[in-house]
Amino acid sequence: MAAGMESVAVDDQESNAELVLFQVKECYVYMIPPRKSAGSYKADEWDINKWA
């Protein structure tokens, strides 16, 4: 090792950062039925009385 150089031990574990992008106090989850055709989902076809 060259003069003035220090060896630095690197942890085996990576340090992870967590970033909260969205926070809400209450949310609703609906059972969305399978699509009837190749078209996109339409919210008016969902039964909002079916909760997950």
Short mmCIF file of C-alpha atoms in Angstrom, two decimals:
data_model
loop_
_atom_site.label_atom_id
_atom_site.label_comp_id
_atom_site.label_asym_id
_atom_site.label_seq_id
_atom_site.Cartn_x
_atom_site.Cartn_y
_atom_site.Cartn_z
CA MET A 1 0.00 0.00 0.00
CA ALA A 2 1.34 3.43 -0.89
CA ALA A 3 2.35 5.89 1.82
CA GLY A 4 -0.55 8.01 3.09
CA MET A 5 -3.20 5.61 1.71
CA GLU A 6 -5.70 4.15 4.15
CA SER A 7 -7.80 1.07 3.59
CA VAL A 8 -11.49 1.63 4.19
CA ALA A 9 -13.74 -1.31 5.04
CA VAL A 10 -16.97 -1.28 3.06
CA ASP A 11 -20.05 -2.76 4.71
CA ASP A 12 -21.56 -5.80 3.02
CA GLN A 13 -25.00 -4.23 3.34
CA GLU A 14 -26.01 -1.43 1.04
CA SER A 15 -27.61 1.59 2.64
CA ASN A 16 -31.10 2.08 1.28
CA ALA A 17 -33.07 5.30 1.15
CA GLU A 18 -36.84 5.48 1.37
CA LEU A 19 -38.79 8.31 -0.22
CA VAL A 20 -42.51 8.71 0.48
CA LEU A 21 -44.22 10.00 -2.65
CA PHE A 22 -47.85 9.79 -1.55
CA GLN A 23 -49.50 9.56 1.85
CA VAL A 24 -53.22 9.30 2.52
CA LYS A 25 -55.23 8.62 5.69
CA GLU A 26 -58.08 6.73 4.01
CA CYS A 27 -58.52 4.88 0.74
CA TYR A 28 -61.04 2.57 -0.92
CA VAL A 29 -60.26 -0.68 -2.71
CA TYR A 30 -62.73 -2.08 -5.22
CA MET A 31 -63.09 -5.49 -6.83
CA ILE A 32 -62.69 -4.66 -10.52
CA PRO A 33 -64.33 -7.26 -12.77
CA PRO A 34 -62.52 -8.76 -15.77
CA ARG A 35 -62.85 -6.81 -18.97
CA LYS A 36 -65.69 -7.92 -21.25
CA SER A 37 -63.85 -6.96 -24.41
CA ALA A 38 -60.41 -5.89 -25.59
CA GLY A 39 -61.38 -2.32 -24.74
CA SER A 40 -60.25 -0.46 -21.66
CA TYR A 41 -61.86 -0.53 -18.23
CA LYS A 42 -64.91 1.65 -17.66
CA ALA A 43 -65.57 2.76 -14.11
CA ASP A 44 -69.33 2.95 -14.67
CA GLU A 45 -69.35 -0.86 -15.13
CA TRP A 46 -67.89 -1.46 -11.66
CA ASP A 47 -70.10 -2.37 -8.73
CA ILE A 48 -68.93 0.05 -6.05
CA ASN A 49 -70.82 -1.91 -3.40
CA LYS A 50 -68.30 -4.78 -3.73
CA TRP A 51 -65.41 -4.00 -1.40
CA ALA A 52 -62.16 -5.89 -1.32
#
